[in-house]
Tab-separated table of C-alpha atoms in Angstrom:
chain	number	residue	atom	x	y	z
A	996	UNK	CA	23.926	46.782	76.755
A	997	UNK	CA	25.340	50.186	74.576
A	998	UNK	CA	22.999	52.777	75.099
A	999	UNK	CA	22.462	55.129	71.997
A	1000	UNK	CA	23.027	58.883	71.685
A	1001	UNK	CA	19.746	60.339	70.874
A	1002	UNK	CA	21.356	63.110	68.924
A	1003	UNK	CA	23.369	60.370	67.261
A	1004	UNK	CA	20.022	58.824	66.073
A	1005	UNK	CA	18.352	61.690	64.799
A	1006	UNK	CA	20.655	63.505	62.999
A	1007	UNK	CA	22.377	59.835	61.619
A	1008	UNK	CA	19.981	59.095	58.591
A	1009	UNK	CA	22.274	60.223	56.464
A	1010	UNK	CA	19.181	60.125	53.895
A	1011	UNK	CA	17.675	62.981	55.917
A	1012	UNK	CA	20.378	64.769	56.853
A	1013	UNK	CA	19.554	67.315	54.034
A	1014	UNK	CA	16.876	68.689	56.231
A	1015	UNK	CA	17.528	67.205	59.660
A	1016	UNK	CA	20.725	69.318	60.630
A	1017	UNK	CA	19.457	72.295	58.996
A	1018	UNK	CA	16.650	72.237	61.273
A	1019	UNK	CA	18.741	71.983	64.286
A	1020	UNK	CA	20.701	74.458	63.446
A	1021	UNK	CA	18.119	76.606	63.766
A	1022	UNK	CA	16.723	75.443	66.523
A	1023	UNK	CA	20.480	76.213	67.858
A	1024	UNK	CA	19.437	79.484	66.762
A	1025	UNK	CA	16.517	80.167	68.049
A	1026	UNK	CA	17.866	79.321	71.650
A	1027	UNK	CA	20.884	81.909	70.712
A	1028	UNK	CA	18.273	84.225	69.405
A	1029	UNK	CA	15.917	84.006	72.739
A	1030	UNK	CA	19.218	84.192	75.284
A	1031	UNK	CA	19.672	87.566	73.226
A	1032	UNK	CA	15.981	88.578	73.703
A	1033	UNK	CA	16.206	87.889	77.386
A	1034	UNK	CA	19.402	90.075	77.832
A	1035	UNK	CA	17.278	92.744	76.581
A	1036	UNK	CA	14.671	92.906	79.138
A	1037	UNK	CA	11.958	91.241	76.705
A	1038	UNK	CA	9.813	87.646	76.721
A	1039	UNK	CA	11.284	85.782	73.383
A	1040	UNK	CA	8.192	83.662	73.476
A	1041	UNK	CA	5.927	87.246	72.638
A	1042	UNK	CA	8.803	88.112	70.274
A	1043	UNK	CA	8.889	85.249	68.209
A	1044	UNK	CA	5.148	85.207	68.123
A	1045	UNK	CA	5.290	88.471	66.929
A	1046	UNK	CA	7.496	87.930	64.226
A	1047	UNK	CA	4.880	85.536	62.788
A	1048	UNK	CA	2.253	87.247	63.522
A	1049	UNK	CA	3.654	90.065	61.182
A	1050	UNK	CA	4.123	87.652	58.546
A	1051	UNK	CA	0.640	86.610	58.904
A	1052	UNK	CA	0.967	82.732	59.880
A	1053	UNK	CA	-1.062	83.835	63.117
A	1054	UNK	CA	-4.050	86.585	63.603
A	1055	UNK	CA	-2.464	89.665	65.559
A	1056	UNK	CA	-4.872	91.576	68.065
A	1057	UNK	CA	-6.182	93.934	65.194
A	1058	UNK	CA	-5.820	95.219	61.734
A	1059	UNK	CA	-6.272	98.727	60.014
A	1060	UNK	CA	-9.747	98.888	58.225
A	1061	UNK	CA	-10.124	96.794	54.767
A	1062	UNK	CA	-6.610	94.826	56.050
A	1063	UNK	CA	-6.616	91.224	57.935
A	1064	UNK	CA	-4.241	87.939	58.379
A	1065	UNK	CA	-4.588	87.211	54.586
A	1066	UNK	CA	-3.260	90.638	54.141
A	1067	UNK	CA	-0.169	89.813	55.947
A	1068	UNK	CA	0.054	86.394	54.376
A	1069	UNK	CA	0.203	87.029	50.772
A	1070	UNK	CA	2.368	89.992	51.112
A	1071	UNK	CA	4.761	87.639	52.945
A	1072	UNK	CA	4.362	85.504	49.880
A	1073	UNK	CA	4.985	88.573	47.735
A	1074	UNK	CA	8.261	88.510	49.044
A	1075	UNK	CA	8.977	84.596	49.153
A	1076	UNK	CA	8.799	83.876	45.693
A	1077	UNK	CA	11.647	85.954	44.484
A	1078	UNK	CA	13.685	84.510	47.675
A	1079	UNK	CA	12.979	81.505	46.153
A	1080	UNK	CA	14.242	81.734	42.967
A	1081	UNK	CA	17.266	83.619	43.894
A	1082	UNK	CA	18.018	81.220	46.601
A	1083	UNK	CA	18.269	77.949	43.911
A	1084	UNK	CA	19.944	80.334	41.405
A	1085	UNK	CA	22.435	79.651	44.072
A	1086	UNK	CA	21.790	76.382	44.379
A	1087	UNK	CA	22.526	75.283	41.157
A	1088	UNK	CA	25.519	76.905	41.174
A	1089	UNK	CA	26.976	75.716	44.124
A	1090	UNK	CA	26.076	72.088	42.541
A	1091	UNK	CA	28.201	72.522	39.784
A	1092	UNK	CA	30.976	73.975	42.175
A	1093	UNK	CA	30.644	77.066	41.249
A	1094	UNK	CA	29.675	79.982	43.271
A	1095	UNK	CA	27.434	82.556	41.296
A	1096	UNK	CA	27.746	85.888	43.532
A	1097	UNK	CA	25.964	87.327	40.481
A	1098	UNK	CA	22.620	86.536	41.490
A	1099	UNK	CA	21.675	90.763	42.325
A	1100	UNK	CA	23.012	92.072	38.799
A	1101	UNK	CA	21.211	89.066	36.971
A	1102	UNK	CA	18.097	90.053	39.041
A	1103	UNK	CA	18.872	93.619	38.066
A	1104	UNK	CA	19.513	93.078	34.352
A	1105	UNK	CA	16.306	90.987	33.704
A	1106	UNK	CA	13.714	92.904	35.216
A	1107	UNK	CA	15.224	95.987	33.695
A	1108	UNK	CA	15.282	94.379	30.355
A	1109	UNK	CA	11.497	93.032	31.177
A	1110	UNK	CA	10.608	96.692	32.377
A	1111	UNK	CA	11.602	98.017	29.295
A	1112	UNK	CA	9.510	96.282	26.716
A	1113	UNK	CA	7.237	94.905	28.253
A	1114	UNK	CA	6.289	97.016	31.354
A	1115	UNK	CA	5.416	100.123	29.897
A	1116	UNK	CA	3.708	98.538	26.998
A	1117	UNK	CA	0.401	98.293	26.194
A	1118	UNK	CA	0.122	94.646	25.983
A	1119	UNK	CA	-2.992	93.104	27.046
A	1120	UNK	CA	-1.977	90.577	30.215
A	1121	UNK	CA	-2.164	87.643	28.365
A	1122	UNK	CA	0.560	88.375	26.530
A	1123	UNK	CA	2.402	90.920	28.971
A	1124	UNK	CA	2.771	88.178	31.367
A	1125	UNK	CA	4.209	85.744	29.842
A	1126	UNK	CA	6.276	88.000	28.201
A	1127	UNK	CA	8.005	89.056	31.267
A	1128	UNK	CA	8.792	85.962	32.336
A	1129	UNK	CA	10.240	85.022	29.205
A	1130	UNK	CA	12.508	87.833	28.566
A	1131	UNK	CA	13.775	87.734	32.650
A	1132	UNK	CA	14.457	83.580	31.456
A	1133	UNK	CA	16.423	84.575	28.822
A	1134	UNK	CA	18.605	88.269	30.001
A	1135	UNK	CA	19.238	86.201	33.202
A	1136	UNK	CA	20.458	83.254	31.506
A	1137	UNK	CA	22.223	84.902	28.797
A	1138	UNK	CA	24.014	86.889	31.585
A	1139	UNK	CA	24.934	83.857	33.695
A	1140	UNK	CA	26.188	82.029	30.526
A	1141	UNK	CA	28.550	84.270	29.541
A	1142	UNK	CA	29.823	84.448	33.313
A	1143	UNK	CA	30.585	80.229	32.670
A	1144	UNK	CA	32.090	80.757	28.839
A	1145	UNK	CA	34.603	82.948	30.373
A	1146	UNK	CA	34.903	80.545	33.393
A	1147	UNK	CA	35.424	78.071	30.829
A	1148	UNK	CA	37.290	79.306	27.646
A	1149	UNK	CA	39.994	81.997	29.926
A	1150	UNK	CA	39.447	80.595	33.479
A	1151	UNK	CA	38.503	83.724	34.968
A	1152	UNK	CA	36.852	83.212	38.187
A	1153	UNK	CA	33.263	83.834	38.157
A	1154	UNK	CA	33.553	85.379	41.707
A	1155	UNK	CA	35.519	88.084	39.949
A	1156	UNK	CA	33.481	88.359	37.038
A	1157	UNK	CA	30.052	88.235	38.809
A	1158	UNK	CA	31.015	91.022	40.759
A	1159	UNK	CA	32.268	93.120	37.862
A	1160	UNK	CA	29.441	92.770	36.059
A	1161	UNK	CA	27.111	93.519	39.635
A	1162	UNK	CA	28.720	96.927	39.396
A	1163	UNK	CA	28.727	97.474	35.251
A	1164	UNK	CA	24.979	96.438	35.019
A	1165	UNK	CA	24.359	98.550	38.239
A	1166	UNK	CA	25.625	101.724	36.991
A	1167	UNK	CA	24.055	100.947	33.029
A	1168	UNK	CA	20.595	100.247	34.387
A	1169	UNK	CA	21.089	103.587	36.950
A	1170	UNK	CA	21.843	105.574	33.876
A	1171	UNK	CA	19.091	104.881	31.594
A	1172	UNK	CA	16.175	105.149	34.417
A	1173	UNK	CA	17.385	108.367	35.498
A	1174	UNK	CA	17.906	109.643	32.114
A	1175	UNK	CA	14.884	108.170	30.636
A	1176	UNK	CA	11.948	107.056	32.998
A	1177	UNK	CA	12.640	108.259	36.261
A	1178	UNK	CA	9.623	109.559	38.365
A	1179	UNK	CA	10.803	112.762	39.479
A	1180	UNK	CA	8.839	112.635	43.120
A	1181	UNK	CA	10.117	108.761	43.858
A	1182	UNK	CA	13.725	109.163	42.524
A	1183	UNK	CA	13.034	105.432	41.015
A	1184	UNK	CA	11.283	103.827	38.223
A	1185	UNK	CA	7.626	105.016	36.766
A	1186	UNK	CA	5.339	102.333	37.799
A	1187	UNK	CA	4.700	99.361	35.657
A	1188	UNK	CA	1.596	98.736	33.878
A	1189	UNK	CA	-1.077	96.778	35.988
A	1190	UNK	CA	-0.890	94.592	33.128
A	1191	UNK	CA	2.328	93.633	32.714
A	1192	UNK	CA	3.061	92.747	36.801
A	1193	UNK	CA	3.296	89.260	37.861
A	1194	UNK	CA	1.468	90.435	41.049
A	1195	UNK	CA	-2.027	90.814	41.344
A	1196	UNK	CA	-2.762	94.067	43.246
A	1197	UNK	CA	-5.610	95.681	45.516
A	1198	UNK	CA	-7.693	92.706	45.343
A	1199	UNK	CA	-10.849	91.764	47.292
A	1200	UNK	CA	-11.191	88.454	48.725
A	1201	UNK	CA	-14.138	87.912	50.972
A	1202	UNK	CA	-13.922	91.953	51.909
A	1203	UNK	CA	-10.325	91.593	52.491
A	1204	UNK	CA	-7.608	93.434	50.827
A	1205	UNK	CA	-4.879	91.330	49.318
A	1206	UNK	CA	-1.771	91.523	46.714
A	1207	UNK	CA	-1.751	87.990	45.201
A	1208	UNK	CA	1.045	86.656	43.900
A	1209	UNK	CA	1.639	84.736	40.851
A	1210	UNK	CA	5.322	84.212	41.152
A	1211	UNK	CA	4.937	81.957	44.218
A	1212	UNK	CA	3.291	79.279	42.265
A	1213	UNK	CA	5.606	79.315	39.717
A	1214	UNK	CA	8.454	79.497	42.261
A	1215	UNK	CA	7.470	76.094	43.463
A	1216	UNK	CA	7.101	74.846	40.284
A	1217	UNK	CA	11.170	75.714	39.985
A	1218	UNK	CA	11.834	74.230	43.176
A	1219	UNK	CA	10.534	70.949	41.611
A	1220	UNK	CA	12.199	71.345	38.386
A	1221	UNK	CA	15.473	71.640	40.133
A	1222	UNK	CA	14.864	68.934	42.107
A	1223	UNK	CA	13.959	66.477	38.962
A	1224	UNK	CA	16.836	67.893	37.265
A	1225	UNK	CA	19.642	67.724	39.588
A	1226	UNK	CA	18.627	64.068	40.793
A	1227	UNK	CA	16.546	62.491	37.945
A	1228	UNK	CA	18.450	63.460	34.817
A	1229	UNK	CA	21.491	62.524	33.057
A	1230	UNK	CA	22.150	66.223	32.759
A	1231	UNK	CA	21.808	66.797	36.742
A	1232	UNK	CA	24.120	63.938	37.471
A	1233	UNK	CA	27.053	65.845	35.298
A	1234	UNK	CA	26.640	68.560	36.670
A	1235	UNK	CA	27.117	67.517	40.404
A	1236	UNK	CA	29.581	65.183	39.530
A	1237	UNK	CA	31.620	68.195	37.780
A	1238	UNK	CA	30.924	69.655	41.112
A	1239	UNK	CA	32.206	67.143	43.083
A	1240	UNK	CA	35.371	66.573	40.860
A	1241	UNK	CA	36.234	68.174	37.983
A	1242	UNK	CA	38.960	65.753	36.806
A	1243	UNK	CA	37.062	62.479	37.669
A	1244	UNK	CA	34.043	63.947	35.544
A	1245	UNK	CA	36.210	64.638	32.677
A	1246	UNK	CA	37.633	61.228	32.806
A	1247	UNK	CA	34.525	59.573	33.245
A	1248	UNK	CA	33.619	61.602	29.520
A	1249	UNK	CA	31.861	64.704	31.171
A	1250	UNK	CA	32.208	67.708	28.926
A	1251	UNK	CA	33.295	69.838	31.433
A	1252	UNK	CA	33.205	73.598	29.574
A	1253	UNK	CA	30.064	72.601	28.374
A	1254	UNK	CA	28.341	71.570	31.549
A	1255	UNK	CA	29.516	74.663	32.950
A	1256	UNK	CA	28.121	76.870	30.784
A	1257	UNK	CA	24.602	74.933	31.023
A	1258	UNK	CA	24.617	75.135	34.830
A	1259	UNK	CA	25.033	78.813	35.049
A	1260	UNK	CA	22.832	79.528	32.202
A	1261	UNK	CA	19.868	77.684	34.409
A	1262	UNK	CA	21.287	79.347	37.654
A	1263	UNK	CA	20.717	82.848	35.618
A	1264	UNK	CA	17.696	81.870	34.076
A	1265	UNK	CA	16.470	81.393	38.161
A	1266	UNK	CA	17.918	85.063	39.347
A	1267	UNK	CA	16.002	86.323	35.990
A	1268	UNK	CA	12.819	84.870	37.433
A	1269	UNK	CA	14.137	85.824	40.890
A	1270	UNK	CA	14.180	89.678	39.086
A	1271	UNK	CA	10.766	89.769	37.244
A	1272	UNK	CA	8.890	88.810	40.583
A	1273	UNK	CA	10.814	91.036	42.413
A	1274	UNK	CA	10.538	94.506	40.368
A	1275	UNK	CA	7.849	93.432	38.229
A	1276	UNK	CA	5.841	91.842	41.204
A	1277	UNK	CA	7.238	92.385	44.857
A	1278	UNK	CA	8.032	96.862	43.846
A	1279	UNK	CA	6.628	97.072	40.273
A	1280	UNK	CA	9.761	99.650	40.286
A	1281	UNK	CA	13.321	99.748	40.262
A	1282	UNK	CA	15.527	101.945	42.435
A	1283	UNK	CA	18.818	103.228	40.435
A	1284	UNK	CA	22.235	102.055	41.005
A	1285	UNK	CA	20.714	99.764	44.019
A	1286	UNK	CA	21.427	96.182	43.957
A	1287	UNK	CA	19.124	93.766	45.563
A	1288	UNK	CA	20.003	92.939	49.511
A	1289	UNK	CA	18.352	90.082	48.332
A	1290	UNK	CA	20.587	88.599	45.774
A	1291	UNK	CA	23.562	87.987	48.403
A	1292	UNK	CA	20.839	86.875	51.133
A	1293	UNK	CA	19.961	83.986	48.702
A	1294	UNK	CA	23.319	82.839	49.295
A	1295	UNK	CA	22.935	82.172	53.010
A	1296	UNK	CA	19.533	80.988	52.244
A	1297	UNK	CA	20.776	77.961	49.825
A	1298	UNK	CA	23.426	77.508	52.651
A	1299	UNK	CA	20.762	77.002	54.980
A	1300	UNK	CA	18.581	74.760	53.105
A	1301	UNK	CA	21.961	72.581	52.789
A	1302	UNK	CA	21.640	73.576	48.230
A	1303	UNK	CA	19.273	70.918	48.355
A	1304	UNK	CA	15.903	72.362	46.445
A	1305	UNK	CA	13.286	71.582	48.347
A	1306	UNK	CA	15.031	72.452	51.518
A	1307	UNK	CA	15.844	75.916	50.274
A	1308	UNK	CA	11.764	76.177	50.056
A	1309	UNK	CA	11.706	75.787	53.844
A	1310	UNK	CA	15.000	78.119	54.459
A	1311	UNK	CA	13.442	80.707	51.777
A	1312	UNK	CA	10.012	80.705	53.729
A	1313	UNK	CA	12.152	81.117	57.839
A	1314	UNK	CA	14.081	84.215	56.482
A	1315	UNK	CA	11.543	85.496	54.697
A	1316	UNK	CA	9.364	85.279	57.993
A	1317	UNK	CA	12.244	86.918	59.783
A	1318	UNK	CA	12.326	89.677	58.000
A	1319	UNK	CA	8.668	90.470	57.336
A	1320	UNK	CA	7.937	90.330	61.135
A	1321	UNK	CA	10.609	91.810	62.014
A	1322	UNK	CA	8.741	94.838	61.748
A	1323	UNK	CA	5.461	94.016	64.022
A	1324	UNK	CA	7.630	92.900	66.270
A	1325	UNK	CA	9.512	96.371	66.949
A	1326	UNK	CA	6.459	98.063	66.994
A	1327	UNK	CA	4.364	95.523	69.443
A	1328	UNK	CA	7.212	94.278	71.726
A	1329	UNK	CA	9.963	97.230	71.552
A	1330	UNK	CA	12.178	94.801	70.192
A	1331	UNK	CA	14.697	96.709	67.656
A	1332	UNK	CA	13.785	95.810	64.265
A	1333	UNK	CA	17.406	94.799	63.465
A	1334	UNK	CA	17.467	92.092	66.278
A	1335	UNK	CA	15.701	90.368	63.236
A	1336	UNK	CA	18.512	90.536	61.452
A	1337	UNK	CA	20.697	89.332	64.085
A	1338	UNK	CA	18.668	86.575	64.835
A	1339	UNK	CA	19.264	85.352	61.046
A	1340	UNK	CA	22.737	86.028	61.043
A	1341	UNK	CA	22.940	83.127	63.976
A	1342	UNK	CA	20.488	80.774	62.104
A	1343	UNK	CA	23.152	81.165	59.230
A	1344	UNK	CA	25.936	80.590	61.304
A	1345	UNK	CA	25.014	77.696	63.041
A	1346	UNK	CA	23.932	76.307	59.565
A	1347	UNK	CA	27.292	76.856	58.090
A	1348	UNK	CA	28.357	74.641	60.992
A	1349	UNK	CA	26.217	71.696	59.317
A	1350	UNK	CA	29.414	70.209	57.530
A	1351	UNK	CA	31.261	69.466	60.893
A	1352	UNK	CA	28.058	68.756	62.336
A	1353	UNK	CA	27.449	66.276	59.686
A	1354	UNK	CA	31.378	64.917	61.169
A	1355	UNK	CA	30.626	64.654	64.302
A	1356	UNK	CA	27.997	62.345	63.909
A	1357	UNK	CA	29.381	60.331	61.951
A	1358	UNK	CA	31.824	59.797	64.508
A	1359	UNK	CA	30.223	59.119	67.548
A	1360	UNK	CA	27.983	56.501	65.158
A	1361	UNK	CA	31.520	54.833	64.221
A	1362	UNK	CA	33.034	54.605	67.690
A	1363	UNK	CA	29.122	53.383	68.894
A	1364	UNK	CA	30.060	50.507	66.255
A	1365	UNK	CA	33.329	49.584	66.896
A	1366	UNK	CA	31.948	49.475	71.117
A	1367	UNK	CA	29.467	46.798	69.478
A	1368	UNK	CA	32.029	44.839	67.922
A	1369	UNK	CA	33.871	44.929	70.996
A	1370	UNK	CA	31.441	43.904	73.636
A	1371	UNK	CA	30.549	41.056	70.480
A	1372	UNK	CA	33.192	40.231	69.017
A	1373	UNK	CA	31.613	37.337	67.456
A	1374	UNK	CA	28.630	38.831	66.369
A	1375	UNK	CA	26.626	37.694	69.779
A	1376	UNK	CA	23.062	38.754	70.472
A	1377	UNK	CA	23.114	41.639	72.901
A	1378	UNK	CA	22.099	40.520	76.712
């Protein structure tokens, strides 16, 4: 009687395997991340509950007057949904085989675009709003776009040009706060107009202060619309297949130029999203010449969430925990806040590990069969 790996079994649904070997990798992680805890003296178990305690999935001991867990919680959602978008910017990308590094400057461009004429405005909500969203749709796509027509028409590579343009947008944007609303105590951006922020700030719910945000709902909403479009549409199925192989696409009557131009115009139109909840929610400021950390985190986080859509929900919400307790846990366990960071630096590398963990598996399943067919060579019930 062949007795089966249990590994083998759990991580072999190949239909699962989207979120089945992510999450062992960071399970792999978290035992890295507790070995590292130990070696400093400290109890992982109180660090790790600390880290979610900061993000507000559990009550901590006490809270500052007017603050509690809800506190905690939507803030950490504050800083989610931008993660989110930015994260299937990436994802989209990488589905068309392309890898936009351009997600920061796109971020950068829209809300500064978004900031400009609609932020400072004096709009009533119900039009600021929407407004802001639809500007940071269109900057971000229009951005991205242009990144694929080049790809396209001169094959540049859109590493190169993403980064260029990082820089170029970077130093533009820098130029014009500093030179024309710059608040002179801050060194960044005059506040936006309660009006036009896509955060809800300062407000009371059941005595409890709270910053609600309205960027996480329609973050999900993306999540979905990614998913329908990348695995329900004719237009999803071109662009993986372009993805997958560019020649075989184009013989099979896939327009490839034009395909890639669509896919980074919706993985722009994402980081513009990604960019109006982030300095038109998250800050309701910009900083000058400062490039989201969070635009080349959203890389790793699509890696993690194996650039399927609604596993980057689940990566987006574990690094996003990471980092927002990795405050609270510095200051309740003596745990240096930066362990946080090392801690999601192994969860990423054990994740990039998924592709030869996906190999692995399916070898031991293949020799497991051809053992079978041994021991039965005629297709005999087992004893």
């Amino acid at each position: 009687m062949n007795k089966k790996n249990p590994l083998v079994t759990l991580l072999g649904n190949e239909k699962w395997q989207w979120l089945s070997i992510p999450i062992f990798a960071v399970l792999l992680s978290i035992l890295a991340g507790s070995i590292v805890i130990l070696l400093m003296g400290k109890n992982p178990l109180t660090a790790y509950l600390s880290i979610l305690q900061g993000a507000g999935w559990i009550p901590k001991a006490n809270y500052a007057g007017g603050t509690g867990m809800l506190t905690d919680f939507t803030s950490f959602l504050d800083a989610l949904a931008p993660m989110i978008f930015a994260a299937l910017a990436v994802t989209v990308g990488f589905r068309a085989g392309l890898f936009n590094i351009g997600i920061a400057g796109q971020m950068l461009l829209a809300g500064f675009f978004a900031t400009l004429f609609v932020g400072y405005s004096d709009l009533p909500w119900y039009l600021a709003k929407p407004l802001v969203i639809l500007i940071a749709i269109t900057v971000g796509g229009l951005a991205a776009g242009f990144v694929g027509y080049l790809k396209h028409r001169f094959n540049i590579s859109e590493v190169v040009s993403t980064i260029m343009l990082n820089y170029m947008i970077a130093y533009v944007t820098s130029y014009y706060i500093k030179t024309y609303f710059v608040n002179p105590v801050s060194r960044q951006s005059e506040y936006i107009q309660p009006a036009a922020s896509l955060t809800l700030k300062n407000l009371r719910i059941a005595g409890i202060r709270v910053d609600l945000p309205i960027g996480i709902f329609l973050a999900i909403l993306a999540a979905l619309f990614v998913y329908y479009l990348l695995y329900k549409t004719r237009l999803g199925f071109e662009i993986k297949a372009v993805g997958a192989n560019k020649q075989a696409a184009e013989y099979a009557g896939i327009s490839i130029g034009r395909t890639i131009v669509i896919a980074m115009m919706i993985s722009g139109a994402l980081a513009g999203l990604a960019g109006a909840t982030f300095y038109l929610g998250h800050y309701a400021s910009m900083q000058p010449g400062v490039l989201a950390g969070l635009g080349y985190n959203a890389i790793a986080t699509s890696l993690l969430g194996n650039n399927h859509p609604l596993g980057v929900l689940l990566a987006s919400a574990l690094i996003t925990t990471l980092d927002k307790g990795a405050t609270y846990m510095s200051s309740r366990v003596g745990v240096v806040q930066e362990i946080s960071g090392v801690i999601t630096s192994l969860i990423l590398l054990f994740s990039a590990t998924g592709t030869y963990i996906r190999y692995r598996i399916s070898r031991k399943r293949q020799e497991q069969k051809e053992k079978q067919e041994q021991n039965h060579p005629e297709g005999g019930e087992e004893a």
